[in-house]
């Protein structure tokens, strides 16, 4: 197909031009971790007749694994984000800066934030998830959800500046999972380094710190939190105009509340016409293909597998990437699809503020400066891989090479 499947204004899409515009058009929604592998593969082997478009709110994909290190002052912003433009260019993929705001899966159509529509023959969704802040609206301006990361990267320096100016600044982090623990520790280190004496509280629910991790990991994390002067609370929290009210009656006034309260799917998926699970995630099979629409694939946080329980983590988004890339081409070329088999256990490396980290793998745990160096090496190698792909595709690592832990 020669004509570009350009974004069309709402009334442009007659059935005829739908066929010509969308035939052989692969639309990639979101520049998430799995789509990095898709771009890498397309740079190596894109069928000549295939038109591809990447729709992304920002030309940069922020890397959550290095966010705590950035907050703690160990990385610059540029070290934590991947420039999607050279990757798209090397892959011959048109990059549209915008946001998908809706879709009609039955008519193979996406709705974009500028009111235009885009038709596709094949769609891949890697749009991630949002922080679930449904119970925290009352906090108003005090609320800072960790996702979307684009916003968080803009807001955090402002929080640091406010904390420096306000002698009794109080920061609460709500959510006792890995992200909450890392963010609280990173915030503490980053603020202390700038000379702020802000007080930091971490509110984990009654289920406690780091659910799903071994007792040894929880013990190490608690020790780091206590050593950093972070107060830990185990109670359900309700939002108020001035901070958080805990179920045990404690009032925690807060100038800012960082929410790391788990993930929720993007709202527009509810009306996309795709088969979803009870929480609203796109249901996919082991090929990462939609259960309801054979020309839709999804990977990363936005999907839910029907055959295995898979945690929403970057590890799975990254590791499913090469399988997704293969399956998109296999669908076009009508060859066999591959399956993504998640490992039973994943390695988690939790940054604790200074250049020190905790390793968690099943019942095994360890900590130290060497764990930080290990994490740093893995994260930098991951970033370098996609920086290389953009500059010189011939030097890019093969899609099957080792990813981030
Ligand atoms: C602080 C923190 C630390 C973490 N550390 C780790 C870790 O060390 N290891 C780990 O495995 N996991 C970690 N995670 C979890 C990890 O961030 C997610 O599981 C991972 O980002 C999911 O990848 P994804 O590709 O699904 O989505 P994302 O990485 O979120 O990418 C989605 C992309 O889609 C774009 N997008 C969003 N909405 C739209 C739209 N409407 N239209 C078009 N594009 C859109 C976004 O801008 C983004 O570029 C961490 C999370 C947090 C919050």
PDB file of N, CA and C in Angstrom, residues 225-294:
ATOM      1  N   UNK A 225      13.898   1.366  55.900  1.00  0.00           N
ATOM      2  CA  UNK A 225      12.925   2.444  56.119  1.00  0.00           C
ATOM      3  C   UNK A 225      13.144   3.099  57.476  1.00  0.00           C
ATOM      4  N   UNK A 226      13.334   2.255  58.499  1.00  0.00           N
ATOM      5  CA  UNK A 226      13.532   2.789  59.853  1.00  0.00           C
ATOM      6  C   UNK A 226      14.831   3.607  59.896  1.00  0.00           C
ATOM      7  N   UNK A 227      15.897   3.074  59.291  1.00  0.00           N
ATOM      8  CA  UNK A 227      17.191   3.792  59.292  1.00  0.00           C
ATOM      9  C   UNK A 227      17.072   5.131  58.576  1.00  0.00           C
ATOM     10  N   UNK A 228      16.144   5.235  57.632  1.00  0.00           N
ATOM     11  CA  UNK A 228      15.974   6.497  56.899  1.00  0.00           C
ATOM     12  C   UNK A 228      15.033   7.455  57.621  1.00  0.00           C
ATOM     13  N   UNK A 229      14.534   7.031  58.773  1.00  0.00           N
ATOM     14  CA  UNK A 229      13.647   7.915  59.553  1.00  0.00           C
ATOM     15  C   UNK A 229      12.222   7.948  59.004  1.00  0.00           C
ATOM     16  N   UNK A 230      11.859   6.955  58.208  1.00  0.00           N
ATOM     17  CA  UNK A 230      10.498   6.923  57.632  1.00  0.00           C
ATOM     18  C   UNK A 230       9.571   6.192  58.595  1.00  0.00           C
ATOM     19  N   UNK A 231       8.478   6.831  58.923  1.00  0.00           N
ATOM     20  CA  UNK A 231       7.493   6.234  59.836  1.00  0.00           C
ATOM     21  C   UNK A 231       6.588   5.297  59.027  1.00  0.00           C
ATOM     22  N   UNK A 232       6.422   4.054  59.489  1.00  0.00           N
ATOM     23  CA  UNK A 232       5.604   3.088  58.734  1.00  0.00           C
ATOM     24  C   UNK A 232       4.271   2.899  59.460  1.00  0.00           C
ATOM     25  N   UNK A 233       3.182   2.910  58.699  1.00  0.00           N
ATOM     26  CA  UNK A 233       1.845   2.714  59.289  1.00  0.00           C
ATOM     27  C   UNK A 233       1.174   1.543  58.592  1.00  0.00           C
ATOM     28  N   UNK A 234       0.554   0.684  59.385  1.00  0.00           N
ATOM     29  CA  UNK A 234      -0.178  -0.440  58.797  1.00  0.00           C
ATOM     30  C   UNK A 234      -1.654  -0.243  59.051  1.00  0.00           C
ATOM     31  N   UNK A 235      -2.296   0.456  58.194  1.00  0.00           N
ATOM     32  CA  UNK A 235      -3.740   0.688  58.364  1.00  0.00           C
ATOM     33  C   UNK A 235      -4.284   1.190  57.044  1.00  0.00           C
ATOM     34  N   UNK A 236      -5.546   0.972  56.854  1.00  0.00           N
ATOM     35  CA  UNK A 236      -6.206   1.513  55.659  1.00  0.00           C
ATOM     36  C   UNK A 236      -6.294   3.030  55.820  1.00  0.00           C
ATOM     37  N   UNK A 237      -6.091   3.760  54.755  1.00  0.00           N
ATOM     38  CA  UNK A 237      -6.134   5.229  54.860  1.00  0.00           C
ATOM     39  C   UNK A 237      -7.273   5.787  54.025  1.00  0.00           C
ATOM     40  N   UNK A 238      -7.929   6.794  54.579  1.00  0.00           N
ATOM     41  CA  UNK A 238      -8.954   7.510  53.807  1.00  0.00           C
ATOM     42  C   UNK A 238      -8.433   8.924  53.567  1.00  0.00           C
ATOM     43  N   UNK A 239      -8.798   9.483  52.419  1.00  0.00           N
ATOM     44  CA  UNK A 239      -8.298  10.821  52.086  1.00  0.00           C
ATOM     45  C   UNK A 239      -9.137  11.887  52.774  1.00  0.00           C
ATOM     46  N   UNK A 240      -8.471  12.974  53.162  1.00  0.00           N
ATOM     47  CA  UNK A 240      -9.204  14.145  53.650  1.00  0.00           C
ATOM     48  C   UNK A 240      -8.591  15.364  52.955  1.00  0.00           C
ATOM     49  N   UNK A 241      -9.153  16.534  53.213  1.00  0.00           N
ATOM     50  CA  UNK A 241      -8.625  17.727  52.531  1.00  0.00           C
ATOM     51  C   UNK A 241      -7.219  18.076  52.988  1.00  0.00           C
ATOM     52  N   UNK A 242      -6.844  17.599  54.178  1.00  0.00           N
ATOM     53  CA  UNK A 242      -5.541  17.998  54.714  1.00  0.00           C
ATOM     54  C   UNK A 242      -4.520  16.867  54.756  1.00  0.00           C
ATOM     55  N   UNK A 243      -4.934  15.683  54.406  1.00  0.00           N
ATOM     56  CA  UNK A 243      -3.990  14.564  54.437  1.00  0.00           C
ATOM     57  C   UNK A 243      -4.725  13.239  54.485  1.00  0.00           C
ATOM     58  N   UNK A 244      -4.192  12.333  55.316  1.00  0.00           N
ATOM     59  CA  UNK A 244      -4.791  10.994  55.383  1.00  0.00           C
ATOM     60  C   UNK A 244      -5.313  10.707  56.782  1.00  0.00           C
ATOM     61  N   UNK A 245      -6.472  10.083  56.824  1.00  0.00           N
ATOM     62  CA  UNK A 245      -7.024   9.627  58.106  1.00  0.00           C
ATOM     63  C   UNK A 245      -6.918   8.105  58.103  1.00  0.00           C
ATOM     64  N   UNK A 246      -6.175   7.545  59.090  1.00  0.00           N
ATOM     65  CA  UNK A 246      -5.990   6.103  59.125  1.00  0.00           C
ATOM     66  C   UNK A 246      -7.125   5.431  59.878  1.00  0.00           C
ATOM     67  N   UNK A 247      -7.340   4.144  59.572  1.00  0.00           N
ATOM     68  CA  UNK A 247      -8.441   3.404  60.190  1.00  0.00           C
ATOM     69  C   UNK A 247      -8.287   3.331  61.710  1.00  0.00           C
ATOM     70  N   UNK A 248      -7.044   3.440  62.225  1.00  0.00           N
ATOM     71  CA  UNK A 248      -6.852   3.395  63.690  1.00  0.00           C
ATOM     72  C   UNK A 248      -7.050   4.774  64.336  1.00  0.00           C
ATOM     73  N   UNK A 249      -7.501   5.735  63.562  1.00  0.00           N
ATOM     74  CA  UNK A 249      -7.817   7.061  64.107  1.00  0.00           C
ATOM     75  C   UNK A 249      -6.686   8.074  63.967  1.00  0.00           C
ATOM     76  N   UNK A 250      -5.510   7.629  63.525  1.00  0.00           N
ATOM     77  CA  UNK A 250      -4.378   8.567  63.376  1.00  0.00           C
ATOM     78  C   UNK A 250      -4.635   9.508  62.210  1.00  0.00           C
ATOM     79  N   UNK A 251      -4.387  10.797  62.446  1.00  0.00           N
ATOM     80  CA  UNK A 251      -4.496  11.766  61.348  1.00  0.00           C
ATOM     81  C   UNK A 251      -3.080  12.090  60.881  1.00  0.00           C
ATOM     82  N   UNK A 252      -2.850  11.922  59.594  1.00  0.00           N
ATOM     83  CA  UNK A 252      -1.524  12.240  59.042  1.00  0.00           C
ATOM     84  C   UNK A 252      -1.653  13.452  58.134  1.00  0.00           C
ATOM     85  N   UNK A 253      -1.387  14.641  58.644  1.00  0.00           N
ATOM     86  CA  UNK A 253      -1.432  15.805  57.756  1.00  0.00           C
ATOM     87  C   UNK A 253      -0.331  15.657  56.713  1.00  0.00           C
ATOM     88  N   UNK A 254      -0.609  16.093  55.490  1.00  0.00           N
ATOM     89  CA  UNK A 254       0.409  15.929  54.439  1.00  0.00           C
ATOM     90  C   UNK A 254       0.353  17.094  53.476  1.00  0.00           C
ATOM     91  N   UNK A 255       1.541  17.596  53.113  1.00  0.00           N
ATOM     92  CA  UNK A 255       1.608  18.608  52.058  1.00  0.00           C
ATOM     93  C   UNK A 255       1.496  17.932  50.695  1.00  0.00           C
ATOM     94  N   UNK A 256       1.997  16.713  50.612  1.00  0.00           N
ATOM     95  CA  UNK A 256       1.907  15.946  49.369  1.00  0.00           C
ATOM     96  C   UNK A 256       1.717  14.486  49.714  1.00  0.00           C
ATOM     97  N   UNK A 257       0.868  13.806  48.939  1.00  0.00           N
ATOM     98  CA  UNK A 257       0.675  12.364  49.116  1.00  0.00           C
ATOM     99  C   UNK A 257       1.004  11.687  47.789  1.00  0.00           C
ATOM    100  N   UNK A 258       2.072  10.910  47.787  1.00  0.00           N
ATOM    101  CA  UNK A 258       2.397  10.150  46.568  1.00  0.00           C
ATOM    102  C   UNK A 258       1.636   8.840  46.625  1.00  0.00           C
ATOM    103  N   UNK A 259       0.817   8.599  45.600  1.00  0.00           N
ATOM    104  CA  UNK A 259       0.014   7.364  45.575  1.00  0.00           C
ATOM    105  C   UNK A 259       0.713   6.307  44.743  1.00  0.00           C
ATOM    106  N   UNK A 260       0.988   5.176  45.380  1.00  0.00           N
ATOM    107  CA  UNK A 260       1.503   3.991  44.668  1.00  0.00           C
ATOM    108  C   UNK A 260       0.537   2.853  45.002  1.00  0.00           C
ATOM    109  N   UNK A 261      -0.738   3.139  44.768  1.00  0.00           N
ATOM    110  CA  UNK A 261      -1.818   2.307  45.295  1.00  0.00           C
ATOM    111  C   UNK A 261      -2.272   1.217  44.322  1.00  0.00           C
ATOM    112  N   UNK A 262      -1.358   0.702  43.540  1.00  0.00           N
ATOM    113  CA  UNK A 262      -1.727  -0.367  42.614  1.00  0.00           C
ATOM    114  C   UNK A 262      -2.227   0.194  41.294  1.00  0.00           C
ATOM    115  N   UNK A 263      -2.433  -0.729  40.370  1.00  0.00           N
ATOM    116  CA  UNK A 263      -2.744  -0.316  38.995  1.00  0.00           C
ATOM    117  C   UNK A 263      -4.232  -0.444  38.698  1.00  0.00           C
ATOM    118  N   UNK A 264      -4.680   0.356  37.731  1.00  0.00           N
ATOM    119  CA  UNK A 264      -6.008   0.152  37.154  1.00  0.00           C
ATOM    120  C   UNK A 264      -5.884   0.359  35.637  1.00  0.00           C
ATOM    121  N   UNK A 265      -6.779  -0.269  34.876  1.00  0.00           N
ATOM    122  CA  UNK A 265      -6.669  -0.140  33.414  1.00  0.00           C
ATOM    123  C   UNK A 265      -7.089   1.242  32.943  1.00  0.00           C
ATOM    124  N   UNK A 266      -6.660   1.631  31.743  1.00  0.00           N
ATOM    125  CA  UNK A 266      -7.079   2.922  31.192  1.00  0.00           C
ATOM    126  C   UNK A 266      -8.599   2.879  30.952  1.00  0.00           C
ATOM    127  N   UNK A 267      -9.269   3.980  31.276  1.00  0.00           N
ATOM    128  CA  UNK A 267     -10.734   4.011  31.295  1.00  0.00           C
ATOM    129  C   UNK A 267     -11.385   3.718  29.951  1.00  0.00           C
ATOM    130  N   UNK A 268     -10.781   4.194  28.842  1.00  0.00           N
ATOM    131  CA  UNK A 268     -11.444   4.049  27.546  1.00  0.00           C
ATOM    132  C   UNK A 268     -11.547   2.608  27.083  1.00  0.00           C
ATOM    133  N   UNK A 269     -10.766   1.710  27.674  1.00  0.00           N
ATOM    134  CA  UNK A 269     -10.838   0.303  27.276  1.00  0.00           C
ATOM    135  C   UNK A 269     -12.229  -0.280  27.572  1.00  0.00           C
ATOM    136  N   UNK A 270     -12.898   0.306  28.568  1.00  0.00           N
ATOM    137  CA  UNK A 270     -14.218  -0.210  28.963  1.00  0.00           C
ATOM    138  C   UNK A 270     -15.215  -0.144  27.809  1.00  0.00           C
ATOM    139  N   UNK A 271     -15.011   0.788  26.876  1.00  0.00           N
ATOM    140  CA  UNK A 271     -15.977   0.956  25.777  1.00  0.00           C
ATOM    141  C   UNK A 271     -15.372   0.580  24.431  1.00  0.00           C
ATOM    142  N   UNK A 272     -14.274  -0.175  24.446  1.00  0.00           N
ATOM    143  CA  UNK A 272     -13.552  -0.474  23.193  1.00  0.00           C
ATOM    144  C   UNK A 272     -14.200  -1.607  22.406  1.00  0.00           C
ATOM    145  N   UNK A 273     -15.048  -2.390  23.067  1.00  0.00           N
ATOM    146  CA  UNK A 273     -15.663  -3.540  22.388  1.00  0.00           C
ATOM    147  C   UNK A 273     -14.817  -4.798  22.509  1.00  0.00           C
ATOM    148  N   UNK A 274     -13.699  -4.722  23.238  1.00  0.00           N
ATOM    149  CA  UNK A 274     -12.836  -5.892  23.429  1.00  0.00           C
ATOM    150  C   UNK A 274     -13.314  -6.700  24.628  1.00  0.00           C
ATOM    151  N   UNK A 275     -13.005  -7.980  24.636  1.00  0.00           N
ATOM    152  CA  UNK A 275     -13.330  -8.769  25.828  1.00  0.00           C
ATOM    153  C   UNK A 275     -12.339  -8.414  26.937  1.00  0.00           C
ATOM    154  N   UNK A 276     -12.876  -8.072  28.108  1.00  0.00           N
ATOM    155  CA  UNK A 276     -12.042  -7.617  29.228  1.00  0.00           C
ATOM    156  C   UNK A 276     -12.240  -8.544  30.416  1.00  0.00           C
ATOM    157  N   UNK A 277     -11.303  -8.504  31.372  1.00  0.00           N
ATOM    158  CA  UNK A 277     -11.535  -9.262  32.605  1.00  0.00           C
ATOM    159  C   UNK A 277     -12.390  -8.403  33.541  1.00  0.00           C
ATOM    160  N   UNK A 278     -12.660  -8.936  34.747  1.00  0.00           N
ATOM    161  CA  UNK A 278     -13.592  -8.247  35.649  1.00  0.00           C
ATOM    162  C   UNK A 278     -13.087  -6.858  36.033  1.00  0.00           C
ATOM    163  N   UNK A 279     -11.761  -6.650  36.006  1.00  0.00           N
ATOM    164  CA  UNK A 279     -11.211  -5.337  36.394  1.00  0.00           C
ATOM    165  C   UNK A 279     -11.089  -4.375  35.215  1.00  0.00           C
ATOM    166  N   UNK A 280     -11.289  -4.889  33.990  1.00  0.00           N
ATOM    167  CA  UNK A 280     -11.244  -4.001  32.831  1.00  0.00           C
ATOM    168  C   UNK A 280      -9.966  -4.103  32.013  1.00  0.00           C
ATOM    169  N   UNK A 281      -9.145  -5.130  32.270  1.00  0.00           N
ATOM    170  CA  UNK A 281      -7.935  -5.350  31.460  1.00  0.00           C
ATOM    171  C   UNK A 281      -8.273  -6.199  30.227  1.00  0.00           C
ATOM    172  N   UNK A 282      -7.508  -6.007  29.165  1.00  0.00           N
ATOM    173  CA  UNK A 282      -7.769  -6.709  27.903  1.00  0.00           C
ATOM    174  C   UNK A 282      -7.405  -8.192  28.053  1.00  0.00           C
ATOM    175  N   UNK A 283      -8.379  -9.048  27.843  1.00  0.00           N
ATOM    176  CA  UNK A 283      -8.113 -10.490  27.989  1.00  0.00           C
ATOM    177  C   UNK A 283      -7.368 -11.014  26.769  1.00  0.00           C
ATOM    178  N   UNK A 284      -6.219 -11.660  27.021  1.00  0.00           N
ATOM    179  CA  UNK A 284      -5.421 -12.218  25.923  1.00  0.00           C
ATOM    180  C   UNK A 284      -5.074 -13.675  26.219  1.00  0.00           C
ATOM    181  N   UNK A 285      -4.753 -14.397  25.141  1.00  0.00           N
ATOM    182  CA  UNK A 285      -4.316 -15.788  25.301  1.00  0.00           C
ATOM    183  C   UNK A 285      -2.785 -15.828  25.427  1.00  0.00           C
ATOM    184  N   UNK A 286      -2.218 -17.020  25.338  1.00  0.00           N
ATOM    185  CA  UNK A 286      -0.766 -17.168  25.525  1.00  0.00           C
ATOM    186  C   UNK A 286       0.035 -16.518  24.390  1.00  0.00           C
ATOM    187  N   UNK A 287      -0.642 -16.203  23.254  1.00  0.00           N
ATOM    188  CA  UNK A 287       0.031 -15.497  22.153  1.00  0.00           C
ATOM    189  C   UNK A 287      -0.052 -13.980  22.335  1.00  0.00           C
ATOM    190  N   UNK A 288      -0.735 -13.557  23.405  1.00  0.00           N
ATOM    191  CA  UNK A 288      -1.024 -12.138  23.658  1.00  0.00           C
ATOM    192  C   UNK A 288      -1.989 -11.560  22.627  1.00  0.00           C
ATOM    193  N   UNK A 289      -2.845 -12.429  22.133  1.00  0.00           N
ATOM    194  CA  UNK A 289      -3.870 -12.036  21.175  1.00  0.00           C
ATOM    195  C   UNK A 289      -5.194 -11.898  21.919  1.00  0.00           C
ATOM    196  N   UNK A 290      -5.938 -10.868  21.564  1.00  0.00           N
ATOM    197  CA  UNK A 290      -7.232 -10.630  22.213  1.00  0.00           C
ATOM    198  C   UNK A 290      -8.136 -11.848  22.057  1.00  0.00           C
ATOM    199  N   UNK A 291      -8.882 -12.174  23.103  1.00  0.00           N
ATOM    200  CA  UNK A 291      -9.791 -13.320  23.021  1.00  0.00           C
ATOM    201  C   UNK A 291     -10.949 -13.034  22.078  1.00  0.00           C
ATOM    202  N   UNK A 292     -11.310 -11.760  21.950  1.00  0.00           N
ATOM    203  CA  UNK A 292     -12.496 -11.438  21.148  1.00  0.00           C
ATOM    204  C   UNK A 292     -12.160 -10.976  19.736  1.00  0.00           C
ATOM    205  N   UNK A 293     -10.976 -10.395  19.508  1.00  0.00           N
ATOM    206  CA  UNK A 293     -10.653  -9.814  18.205  1.00  0.00           C
ATOM    207  C   UNK A 293      -9.273 -10.300  17.757  1.00  0.00           C
ATOM    208  N   UNK A 294      -9.257 -11.122  16.716  1.00  0.00           N
ATOM    209  CA  UNK A 294      -8.006 -11.758  16.291  1.00  0.00           C
ATOM    210  C   UNK A 294      -6.996 -10.766  15.728  1.00  0.00           C
TER     211      UNK A 294
END
